[in-house]
Tab-separated table of C-alpha atoms in Angstrom:
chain	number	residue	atom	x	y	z
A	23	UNK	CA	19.949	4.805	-72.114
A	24	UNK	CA	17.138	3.341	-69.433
A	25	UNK	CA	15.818	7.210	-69.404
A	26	UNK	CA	15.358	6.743	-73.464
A	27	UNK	CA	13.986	3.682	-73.758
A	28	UNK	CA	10.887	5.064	-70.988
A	29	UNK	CA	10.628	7.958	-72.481
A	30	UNK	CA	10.182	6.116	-75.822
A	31	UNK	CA	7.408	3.771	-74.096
A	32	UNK	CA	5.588	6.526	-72.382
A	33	UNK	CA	5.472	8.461	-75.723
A	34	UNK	CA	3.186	5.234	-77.199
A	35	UNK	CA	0.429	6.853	-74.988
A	36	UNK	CA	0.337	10.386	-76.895
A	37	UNK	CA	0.006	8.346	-80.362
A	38	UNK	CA	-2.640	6.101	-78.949
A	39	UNK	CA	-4.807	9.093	-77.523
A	40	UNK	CA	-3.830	11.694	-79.342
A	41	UNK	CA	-2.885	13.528	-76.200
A	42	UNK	CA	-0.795	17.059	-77.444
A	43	UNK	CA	2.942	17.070	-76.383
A	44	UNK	CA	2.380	19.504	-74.102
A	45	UNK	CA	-0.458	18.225	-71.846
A	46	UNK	CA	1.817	14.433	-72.451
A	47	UNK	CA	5.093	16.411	-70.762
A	48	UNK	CA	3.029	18.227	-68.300
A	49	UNK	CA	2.139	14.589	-66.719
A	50	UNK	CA	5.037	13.005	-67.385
A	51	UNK	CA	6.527	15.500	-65.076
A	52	UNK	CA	3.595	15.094	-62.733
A	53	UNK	CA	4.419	11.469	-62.428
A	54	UNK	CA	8.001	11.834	-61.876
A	55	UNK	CA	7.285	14.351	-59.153
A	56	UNK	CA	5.051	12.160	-57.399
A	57	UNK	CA	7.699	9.514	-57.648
A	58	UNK	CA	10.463	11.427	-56.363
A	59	UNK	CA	8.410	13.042	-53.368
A	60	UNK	CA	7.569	9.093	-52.385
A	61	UNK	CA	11.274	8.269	-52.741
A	62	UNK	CA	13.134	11.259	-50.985
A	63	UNK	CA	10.506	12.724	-49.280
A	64	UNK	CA	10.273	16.141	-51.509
A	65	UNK	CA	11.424	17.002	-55.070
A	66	UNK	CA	11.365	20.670	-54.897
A	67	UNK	CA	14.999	20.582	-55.018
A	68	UNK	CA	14.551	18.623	-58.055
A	69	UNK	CA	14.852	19.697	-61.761
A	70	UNK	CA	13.243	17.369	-64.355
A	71	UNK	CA	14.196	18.298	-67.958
A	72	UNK	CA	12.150	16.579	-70.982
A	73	UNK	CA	12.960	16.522	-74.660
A	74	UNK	CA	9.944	15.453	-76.808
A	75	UNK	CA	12.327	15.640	-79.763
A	76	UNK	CA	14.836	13.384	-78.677
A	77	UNK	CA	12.034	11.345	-76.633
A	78	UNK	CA	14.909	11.725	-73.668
A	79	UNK	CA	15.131	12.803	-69.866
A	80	UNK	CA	17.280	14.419	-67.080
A	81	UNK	CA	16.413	14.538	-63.312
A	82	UNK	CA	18.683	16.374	-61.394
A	83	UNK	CA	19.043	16.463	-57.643
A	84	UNK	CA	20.893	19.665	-56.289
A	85	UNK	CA	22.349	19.800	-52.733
A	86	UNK	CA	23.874	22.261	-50.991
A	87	UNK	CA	27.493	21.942	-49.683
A	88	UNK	CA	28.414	21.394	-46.123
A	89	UNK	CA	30.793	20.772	-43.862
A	90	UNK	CA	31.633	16.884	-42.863
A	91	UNK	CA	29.436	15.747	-40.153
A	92	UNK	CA	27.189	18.320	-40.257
A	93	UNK	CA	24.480	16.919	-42.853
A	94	UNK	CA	20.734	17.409	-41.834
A	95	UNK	CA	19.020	16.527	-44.619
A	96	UNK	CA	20.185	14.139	-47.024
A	97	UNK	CA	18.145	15.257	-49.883
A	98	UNK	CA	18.907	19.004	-49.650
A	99	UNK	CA	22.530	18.221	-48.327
A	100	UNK	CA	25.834	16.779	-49.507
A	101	UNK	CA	29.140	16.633	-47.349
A	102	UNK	CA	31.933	18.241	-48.472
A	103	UNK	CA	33.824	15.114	-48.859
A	104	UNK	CA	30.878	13.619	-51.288
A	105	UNK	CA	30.725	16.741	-53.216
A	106	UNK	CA	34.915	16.772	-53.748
A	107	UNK	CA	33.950	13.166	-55.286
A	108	UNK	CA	32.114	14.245	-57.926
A	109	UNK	CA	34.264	17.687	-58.729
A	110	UNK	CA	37.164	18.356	-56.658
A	111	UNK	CA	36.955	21.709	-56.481
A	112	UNK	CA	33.637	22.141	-54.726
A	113	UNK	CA	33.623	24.467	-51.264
A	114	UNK	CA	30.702	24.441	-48.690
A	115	UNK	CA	27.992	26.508	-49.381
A	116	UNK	CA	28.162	26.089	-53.172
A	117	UNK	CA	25.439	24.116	-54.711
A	118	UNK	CA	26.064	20.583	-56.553
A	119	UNK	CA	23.778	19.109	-59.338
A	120	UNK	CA	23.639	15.399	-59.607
A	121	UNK	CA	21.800	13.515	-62.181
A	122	UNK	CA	19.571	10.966	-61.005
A	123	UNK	CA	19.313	7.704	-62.782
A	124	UNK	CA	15.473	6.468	-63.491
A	125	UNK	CA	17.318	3.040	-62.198
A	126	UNK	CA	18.111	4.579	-58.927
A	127	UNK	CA	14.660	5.294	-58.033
A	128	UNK	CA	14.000	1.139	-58.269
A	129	UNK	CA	12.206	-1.564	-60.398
A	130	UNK	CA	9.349	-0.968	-58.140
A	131	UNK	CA	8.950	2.573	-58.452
A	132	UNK	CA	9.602	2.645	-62.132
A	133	UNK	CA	6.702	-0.010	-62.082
A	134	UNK	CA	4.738	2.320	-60.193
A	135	UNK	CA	5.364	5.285	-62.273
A	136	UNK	CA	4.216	3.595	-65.418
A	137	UNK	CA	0.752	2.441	-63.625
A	138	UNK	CA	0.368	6.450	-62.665
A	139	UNK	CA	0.858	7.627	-66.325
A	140	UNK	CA	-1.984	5.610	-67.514
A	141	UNK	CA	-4.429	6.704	-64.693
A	142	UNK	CA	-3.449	10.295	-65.169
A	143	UNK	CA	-3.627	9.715	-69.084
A	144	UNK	CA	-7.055	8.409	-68.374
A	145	UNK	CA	-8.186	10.828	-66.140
A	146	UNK	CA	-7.068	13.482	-68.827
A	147	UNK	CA	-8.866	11.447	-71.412
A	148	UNK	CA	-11.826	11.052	-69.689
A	149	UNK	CA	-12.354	14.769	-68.532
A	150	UNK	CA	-11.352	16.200	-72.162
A	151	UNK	CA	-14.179	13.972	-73.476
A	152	UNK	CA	-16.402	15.308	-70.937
A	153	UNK	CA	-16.095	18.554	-71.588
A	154	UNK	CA	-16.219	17.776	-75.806
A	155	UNK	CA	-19.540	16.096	-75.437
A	156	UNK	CA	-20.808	18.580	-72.799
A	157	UNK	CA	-20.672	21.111	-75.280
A	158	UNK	CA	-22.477	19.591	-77.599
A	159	UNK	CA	-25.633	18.699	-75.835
A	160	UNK	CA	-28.372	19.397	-77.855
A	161	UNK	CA	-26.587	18.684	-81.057
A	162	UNK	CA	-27.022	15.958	-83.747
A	163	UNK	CA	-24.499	13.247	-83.926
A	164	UNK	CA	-23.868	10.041	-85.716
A	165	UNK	CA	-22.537	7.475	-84.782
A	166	UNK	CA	-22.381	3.764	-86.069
A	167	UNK	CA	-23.907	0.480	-84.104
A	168	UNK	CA	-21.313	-1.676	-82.240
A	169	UNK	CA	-23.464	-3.588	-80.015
A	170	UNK	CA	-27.459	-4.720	-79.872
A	171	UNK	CA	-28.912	-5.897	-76.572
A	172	UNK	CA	-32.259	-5.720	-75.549
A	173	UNK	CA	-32.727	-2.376	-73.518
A	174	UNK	CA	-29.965	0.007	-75.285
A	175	UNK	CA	-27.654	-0.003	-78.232
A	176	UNK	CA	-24.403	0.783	-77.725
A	177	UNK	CA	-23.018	3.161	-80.754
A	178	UNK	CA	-18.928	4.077	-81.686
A	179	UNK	CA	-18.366	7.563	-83.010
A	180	UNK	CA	-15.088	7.514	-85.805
A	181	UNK	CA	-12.936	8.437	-82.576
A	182	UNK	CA	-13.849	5.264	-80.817
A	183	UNK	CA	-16.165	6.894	-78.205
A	184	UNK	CA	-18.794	5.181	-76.904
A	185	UNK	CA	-22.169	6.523	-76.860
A	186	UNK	CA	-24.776	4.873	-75.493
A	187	UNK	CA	-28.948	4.944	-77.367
A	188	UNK	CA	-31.333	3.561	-74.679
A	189	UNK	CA	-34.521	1.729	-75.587
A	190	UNK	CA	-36.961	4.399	-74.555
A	191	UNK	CA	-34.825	6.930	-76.151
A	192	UNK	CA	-35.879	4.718	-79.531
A	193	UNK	CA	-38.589	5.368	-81.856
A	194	UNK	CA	-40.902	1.994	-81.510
A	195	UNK	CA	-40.226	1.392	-85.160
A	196	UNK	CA	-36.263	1.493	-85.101
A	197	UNK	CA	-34.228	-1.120	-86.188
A	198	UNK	CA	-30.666	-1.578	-86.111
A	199	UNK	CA	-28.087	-3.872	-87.636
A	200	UNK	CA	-24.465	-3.534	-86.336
A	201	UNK	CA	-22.733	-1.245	-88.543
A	202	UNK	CA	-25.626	0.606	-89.369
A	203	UNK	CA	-25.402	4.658	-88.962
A	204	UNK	CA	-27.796	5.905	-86.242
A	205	UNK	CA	-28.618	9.808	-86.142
A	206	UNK	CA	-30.061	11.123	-83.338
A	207	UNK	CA	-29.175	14.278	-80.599
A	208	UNK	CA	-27.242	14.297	-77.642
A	209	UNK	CA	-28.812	14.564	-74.754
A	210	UNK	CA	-27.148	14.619	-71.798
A	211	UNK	CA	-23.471	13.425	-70.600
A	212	UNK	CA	-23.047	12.096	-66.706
A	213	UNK	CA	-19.863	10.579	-65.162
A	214	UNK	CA	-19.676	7.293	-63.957
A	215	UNK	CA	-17.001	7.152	-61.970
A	216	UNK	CA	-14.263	8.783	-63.738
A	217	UNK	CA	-15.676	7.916	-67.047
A	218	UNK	CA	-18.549	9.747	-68.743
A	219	UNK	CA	-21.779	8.062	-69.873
A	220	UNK	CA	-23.200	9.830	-73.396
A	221	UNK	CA	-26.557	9.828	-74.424
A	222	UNK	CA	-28.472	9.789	-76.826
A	223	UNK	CA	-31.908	10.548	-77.820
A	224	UNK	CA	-34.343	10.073	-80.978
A	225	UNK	CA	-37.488	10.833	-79.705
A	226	UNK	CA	-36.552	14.410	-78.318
A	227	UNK	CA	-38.457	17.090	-79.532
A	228	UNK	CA	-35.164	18.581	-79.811
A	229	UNK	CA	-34.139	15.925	-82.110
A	230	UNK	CA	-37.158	17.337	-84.447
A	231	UNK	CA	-36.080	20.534	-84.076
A	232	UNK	CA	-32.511	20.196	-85.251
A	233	UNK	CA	-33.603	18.465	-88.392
A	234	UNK	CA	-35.753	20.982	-89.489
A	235	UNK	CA	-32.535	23.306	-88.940
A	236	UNK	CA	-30.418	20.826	-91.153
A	237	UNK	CA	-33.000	20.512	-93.898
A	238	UNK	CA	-34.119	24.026	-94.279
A	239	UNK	CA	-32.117	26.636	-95.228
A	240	UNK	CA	-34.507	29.606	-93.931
A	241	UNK	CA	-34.626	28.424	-90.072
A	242	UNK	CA	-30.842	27.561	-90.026
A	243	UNK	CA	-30.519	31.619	-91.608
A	244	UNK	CA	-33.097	32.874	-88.877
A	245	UNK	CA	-35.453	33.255	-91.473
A	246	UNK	CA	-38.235	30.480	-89.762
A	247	UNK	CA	-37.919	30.081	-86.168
A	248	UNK	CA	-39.804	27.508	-84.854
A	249	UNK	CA	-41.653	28.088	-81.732
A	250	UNK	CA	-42.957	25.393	-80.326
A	251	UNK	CA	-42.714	21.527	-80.884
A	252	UNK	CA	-45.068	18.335	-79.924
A	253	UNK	CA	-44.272	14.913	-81.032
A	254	UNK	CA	-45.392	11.437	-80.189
A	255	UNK	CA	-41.821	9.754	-81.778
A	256	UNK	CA	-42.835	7.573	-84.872
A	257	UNK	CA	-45.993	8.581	-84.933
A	258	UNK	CA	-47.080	12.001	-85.266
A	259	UNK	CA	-45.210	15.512	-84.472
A	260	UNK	CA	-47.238	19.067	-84.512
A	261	UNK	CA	-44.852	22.330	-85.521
A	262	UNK	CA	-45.541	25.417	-85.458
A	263	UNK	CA	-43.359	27.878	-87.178
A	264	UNK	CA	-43.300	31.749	-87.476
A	265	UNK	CA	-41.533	34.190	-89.770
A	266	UNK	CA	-40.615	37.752	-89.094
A	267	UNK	CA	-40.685	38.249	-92.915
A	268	UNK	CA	-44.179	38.457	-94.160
A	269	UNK	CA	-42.975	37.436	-97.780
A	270	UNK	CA	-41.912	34.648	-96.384
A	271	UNK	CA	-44.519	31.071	-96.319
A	272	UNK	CA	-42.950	29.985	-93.399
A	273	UNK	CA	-44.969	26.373	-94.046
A	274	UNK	CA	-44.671	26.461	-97.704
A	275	UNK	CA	-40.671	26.689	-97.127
A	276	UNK	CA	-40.549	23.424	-94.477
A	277	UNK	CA	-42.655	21.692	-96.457
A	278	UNK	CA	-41.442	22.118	-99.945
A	279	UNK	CA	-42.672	21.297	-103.437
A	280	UNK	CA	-44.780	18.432	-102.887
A	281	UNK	CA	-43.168	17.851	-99.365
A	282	UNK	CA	-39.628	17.505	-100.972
A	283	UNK	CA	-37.955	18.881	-97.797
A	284	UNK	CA	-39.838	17.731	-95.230
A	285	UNK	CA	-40.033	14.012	-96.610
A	286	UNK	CA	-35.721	13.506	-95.645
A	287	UNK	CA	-37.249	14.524	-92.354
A	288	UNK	CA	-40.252	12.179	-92.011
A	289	UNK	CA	-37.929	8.858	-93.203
A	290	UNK	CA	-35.100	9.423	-90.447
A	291	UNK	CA	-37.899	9.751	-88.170
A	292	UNK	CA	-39.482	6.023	-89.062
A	293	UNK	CA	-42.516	7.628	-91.344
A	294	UNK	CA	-43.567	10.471	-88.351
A	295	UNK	CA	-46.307	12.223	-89.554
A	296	UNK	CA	-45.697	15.860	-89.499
A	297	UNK	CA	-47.574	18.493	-89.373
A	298	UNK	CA	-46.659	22.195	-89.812
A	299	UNK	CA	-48.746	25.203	-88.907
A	300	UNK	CA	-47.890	29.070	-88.328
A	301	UNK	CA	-47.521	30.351	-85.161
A	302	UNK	CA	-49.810	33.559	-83.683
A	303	UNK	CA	-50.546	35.234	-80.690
A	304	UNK	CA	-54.046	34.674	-80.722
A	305	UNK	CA	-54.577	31.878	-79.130
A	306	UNK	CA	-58.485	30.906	-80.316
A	307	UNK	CA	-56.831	30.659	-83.801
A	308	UNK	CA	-53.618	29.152	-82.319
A	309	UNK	CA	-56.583	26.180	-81.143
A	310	UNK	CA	-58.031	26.299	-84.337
A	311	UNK	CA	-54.601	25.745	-85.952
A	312	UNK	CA	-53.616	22.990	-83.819
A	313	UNK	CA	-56.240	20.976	-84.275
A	314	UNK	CA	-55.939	20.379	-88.338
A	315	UNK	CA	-56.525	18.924	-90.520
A	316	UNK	CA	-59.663	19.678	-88.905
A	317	UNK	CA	-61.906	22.668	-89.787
A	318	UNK	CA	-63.245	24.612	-86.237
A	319	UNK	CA	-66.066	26.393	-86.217
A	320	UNK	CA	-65.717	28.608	-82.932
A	321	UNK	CA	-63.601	28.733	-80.154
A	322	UNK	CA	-64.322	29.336	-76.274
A	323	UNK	CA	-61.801	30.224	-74.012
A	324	UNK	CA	-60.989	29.883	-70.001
A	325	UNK	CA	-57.159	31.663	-70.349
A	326	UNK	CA	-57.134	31.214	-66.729
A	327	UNK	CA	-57.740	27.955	-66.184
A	328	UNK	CA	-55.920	27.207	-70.076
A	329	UNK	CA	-58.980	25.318	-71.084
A	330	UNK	CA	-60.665	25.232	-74.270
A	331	UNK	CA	-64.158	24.184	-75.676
A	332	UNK	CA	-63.857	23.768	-79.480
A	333	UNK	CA	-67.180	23.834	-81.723
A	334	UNK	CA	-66.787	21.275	-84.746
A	335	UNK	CA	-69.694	19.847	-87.082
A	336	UNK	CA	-69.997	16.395	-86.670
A	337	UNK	CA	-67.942	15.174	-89.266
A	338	UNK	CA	-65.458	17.577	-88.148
A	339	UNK	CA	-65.233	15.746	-84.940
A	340	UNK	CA	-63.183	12.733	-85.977
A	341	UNK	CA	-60.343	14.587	-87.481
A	342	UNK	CA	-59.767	17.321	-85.187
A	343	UNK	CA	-59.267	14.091	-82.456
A	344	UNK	CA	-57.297	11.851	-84.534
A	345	UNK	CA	-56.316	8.213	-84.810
A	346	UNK	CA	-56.419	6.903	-81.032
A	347	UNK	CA	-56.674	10.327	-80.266
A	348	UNK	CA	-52.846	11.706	-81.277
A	349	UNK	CA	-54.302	15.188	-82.798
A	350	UNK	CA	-55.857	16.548	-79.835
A	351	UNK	CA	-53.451	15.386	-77.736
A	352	UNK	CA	-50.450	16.947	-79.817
A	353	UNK	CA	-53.313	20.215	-79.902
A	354	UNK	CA	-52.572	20.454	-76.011
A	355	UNK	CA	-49.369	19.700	-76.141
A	356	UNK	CA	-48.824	22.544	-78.492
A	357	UNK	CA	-50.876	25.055	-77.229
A	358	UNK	CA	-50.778	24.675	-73.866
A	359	UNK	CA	-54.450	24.233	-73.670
A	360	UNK	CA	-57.000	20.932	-72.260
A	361	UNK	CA	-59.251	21.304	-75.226
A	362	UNK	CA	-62.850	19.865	-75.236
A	363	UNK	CA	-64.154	19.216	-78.685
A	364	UNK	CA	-68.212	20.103	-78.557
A	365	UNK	CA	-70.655	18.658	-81.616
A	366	UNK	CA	-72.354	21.511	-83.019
A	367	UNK	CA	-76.153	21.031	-82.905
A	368	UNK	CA	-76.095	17.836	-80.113
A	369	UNK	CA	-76.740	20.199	-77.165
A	370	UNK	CA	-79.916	20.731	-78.780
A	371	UNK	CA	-80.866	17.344	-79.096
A	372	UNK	CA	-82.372	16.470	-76.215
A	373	UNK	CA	-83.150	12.708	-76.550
A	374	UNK	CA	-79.785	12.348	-77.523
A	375	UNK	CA	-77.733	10.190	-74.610
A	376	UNK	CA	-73.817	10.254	-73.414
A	377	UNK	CA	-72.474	6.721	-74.008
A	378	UNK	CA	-70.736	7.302	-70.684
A	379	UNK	CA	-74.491	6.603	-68.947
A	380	UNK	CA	-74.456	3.069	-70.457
A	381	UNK	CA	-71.851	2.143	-68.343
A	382	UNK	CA	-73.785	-0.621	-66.719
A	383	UNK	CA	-74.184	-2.607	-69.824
A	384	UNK	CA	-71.442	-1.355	-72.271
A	385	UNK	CA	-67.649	-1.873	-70.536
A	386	UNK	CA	-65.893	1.201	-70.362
A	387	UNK	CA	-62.683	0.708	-72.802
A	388	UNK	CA	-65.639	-0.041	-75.810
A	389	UNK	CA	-67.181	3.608	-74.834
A	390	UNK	CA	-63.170	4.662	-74.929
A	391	UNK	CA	-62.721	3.127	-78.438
A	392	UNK	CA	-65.853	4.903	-79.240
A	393	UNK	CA	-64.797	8.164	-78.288
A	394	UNK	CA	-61.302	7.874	-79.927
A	395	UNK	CA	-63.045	8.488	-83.167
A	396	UNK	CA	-65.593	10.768	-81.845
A	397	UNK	CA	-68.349	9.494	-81.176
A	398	UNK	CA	-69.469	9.845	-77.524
A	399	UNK	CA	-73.767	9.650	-77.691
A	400	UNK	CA	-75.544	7.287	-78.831
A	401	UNK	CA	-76.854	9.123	-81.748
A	402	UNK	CA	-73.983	9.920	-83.057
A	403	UNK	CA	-72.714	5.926	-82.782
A	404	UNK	CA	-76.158	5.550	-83.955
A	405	UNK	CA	-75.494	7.438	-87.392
A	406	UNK	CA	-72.539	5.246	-88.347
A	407	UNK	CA	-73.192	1.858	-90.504
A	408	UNK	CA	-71.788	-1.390	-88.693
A	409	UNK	CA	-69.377	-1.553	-91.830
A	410	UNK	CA	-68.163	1.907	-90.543
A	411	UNK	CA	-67.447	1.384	-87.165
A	412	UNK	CA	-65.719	-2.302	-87.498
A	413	UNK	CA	-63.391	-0.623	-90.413
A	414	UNK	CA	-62.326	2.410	-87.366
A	415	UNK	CA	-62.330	1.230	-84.739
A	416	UNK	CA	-60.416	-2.035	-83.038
A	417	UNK	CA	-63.762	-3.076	-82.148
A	418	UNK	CA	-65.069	-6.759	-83.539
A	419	UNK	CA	-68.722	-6.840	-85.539
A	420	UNK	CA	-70.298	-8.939	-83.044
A	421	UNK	CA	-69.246	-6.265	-79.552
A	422	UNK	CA	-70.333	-3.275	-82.306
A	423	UNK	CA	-73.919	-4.776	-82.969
A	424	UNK	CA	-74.254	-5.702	-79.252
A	425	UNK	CA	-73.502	-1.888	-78.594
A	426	UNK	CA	-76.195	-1.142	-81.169
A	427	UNK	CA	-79.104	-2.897	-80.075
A	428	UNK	CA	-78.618	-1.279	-76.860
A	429	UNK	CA	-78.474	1.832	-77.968
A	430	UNK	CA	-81.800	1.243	-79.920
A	431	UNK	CA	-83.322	-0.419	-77.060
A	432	UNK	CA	-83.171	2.845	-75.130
A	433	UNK	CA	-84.729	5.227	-77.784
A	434	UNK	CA	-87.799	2.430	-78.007
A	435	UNK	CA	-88.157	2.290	-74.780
């Protein structure tokens, strides 16, 4: 009856984990091994017989018969005279099966056993979950906020598992509530200790990637393939995307009817600008690509050194670098390339002066706020109203007009 009601208790385990019957017998058998080899030294002598069905148990010891005085081993042998007890009929050399009562073993060991079941449950657990998550690295998941502190959020998938969202794997403009749903990719899975860490990421380009592939039909056919991917998360991303089927608009499809399917995109990523551009070969037009929404007018190319000088008109200039700078950096990242943007015309100019050789009188991070919108001689600062230049930059009215009369100071002089 004791074998029954353990069986019955170790059983709670496989309902709780959701461990297969199987794999739940194989370590229940594992368990009583180990207990028997502790208590008598081996157990290969030792049949263990479990019935999931019945949730019951039978360990059986067999010994071999010998004579009376002449016992060895007193797990492998029984004296003729303790064999006759149990059947009368027994003769040495014959083997005897006795049934071993969990009790027998002691309230210790039984103790003991239970202890090892939920370590080797555990361990099971823990390396099953391993391997689920390991093979889906690179995947989207959702999972659902449990817990909020300040450098990670701590997310529970509808199994229970935990996965863990780190603050720099954030975009800057999340925000979670607990019980919110939080979509993002799974990036990697390490063991601590025995139990594995998951992670995961919103700001992978990866991420990017696999949202395109839920959203549009064509690249999760093979249809689009994306080739290459640059994103600074909740700000801006640059993808380019190619088509073996020249009937196809590989852009026109990602984008959709007045951005339809790219805007489900753009809101899970926190209002990311995105843009998409075809991928080529040629890498001048490549560049030229890159850098839109600005319009290039020629391209000059060091392949070996992967530079590039890039020929705009002026008002050209401020678009092909962006808002702090985001589109030409996203143009590198993307192509590969340290691009130079060159003003048409201002090698020409020569009374024309870098900003950079006012560094005596004009600190450097103004000339830097300068050239994030372009402008990097004093002409071409020189061209812009004070209106202008207060409304793009992050400069203040009275540091712009002390630039300016600087500037103008030189050209009278």
């Amino acid at each position: 009856m004791e074998n029954l009601a353990l069986i019955e208790s170790f059983s709670e385990f496989k309902d709780d984990k959701l461990i297969d019957r199987v794999t739940l017998m194989a370590i229940l058998e594992e368990v009583f091994r180990s207990a028997l080899k502790k208590k008598y030294g081996s157990d290969d002598n030792f049949d263990i017989i479990i019935n999931p069905d019945k949730g019951d148990m039978e360990i059986w010891r067999n010994r071999v018969v010998v004579e009376d005085g002449e016992v060895e081993d007193d797990n492998e042998q029984i004296s003729l005279s303790e064999a006759r007890k149990i059947e009368p009929d027994f003769e040495v050399g014959e083997e005897v099966s006795e049934e071993v009562k969990l009790i027998d073993l002691g309230r210790r060991a039984i103790l003991a056993l239970r202890q090892n079941l939920i370590s080797k449950i555990h361990e099971h657990d823990s390396t099953n979950l391993y391997k689920q998550f390991k093979d889906m690295v690179g995947e989207i998941y959702t999972a659902e906020v449990h817990h909020i502190r300040p450098k990670v959020v701590i997310l529970m998938d509808d199994e229970g598992n935990e996965i863990v969202l780190p603050k720099e794997k954030q975009i800057p403009s999340d925000f979670f509530r607990k019980g919110d749903n939080v979509k993002g990719i799974i990036e990697s899975v390490e063991l601590k200790g025995n139990k594995p860490q998951i992670i995961m990421s919103r700001t992978s380009e990866k991420f990017l990637e696999k949202l395109f592939e839920q959203e549009i039909p064509e690249i999760f056919d093979g249809l689009i393939t994306i080739r290459k991917v640059a994103r600074i998360p909740g700000e801006k991303a640059k993808v380019a995307v190619d088509s073996y089927d020249d009937r196809i608009d590989a852009v026109g499809a990602c984008v959709g009817m007045k951005g339809s399917r790219i805007h489900g995109i753009v809101r899970e990523l926190g209002n990311e600008n995105i843009d998409v551009i075809n991928y080529t070969n040629n890498t001048s037009l490549f560049v030229t690509r890159a850098l839109s929404p600005a319009k290039v007018s020629s391209v000059k190319l060091d392949e070996e050194n992967k530079k590039a000088e890039v020929f705009l008109k002026i008002d050209e200039v401020s678009k092909a670098i962006g808002r702090g700078g985001q589109n030409i950096k996203l143009a590198c990242l993307l192509t590969g390339f340290d691009i130079d943007v060159i003003r048409e015309g201002v090698a020409a100019e020569d009374d024309d002066v870098e900003l950079t050789e006012f560094i005596d009188e004009i600190d450097g991070w103004i000339i830097d706020e300068f050239a994030k919108i372009g402008l990097d001689t004093a002409k071409s600062v020189l061209a812009h109203s004070v209106e202008d230049l207060v409304k793009r930059t992050d400069l203040e009215e009275e540091t712009i007009l002390e630039v300016i009369k600087i500037l103008k100071e030189e050209f009278e002089n």
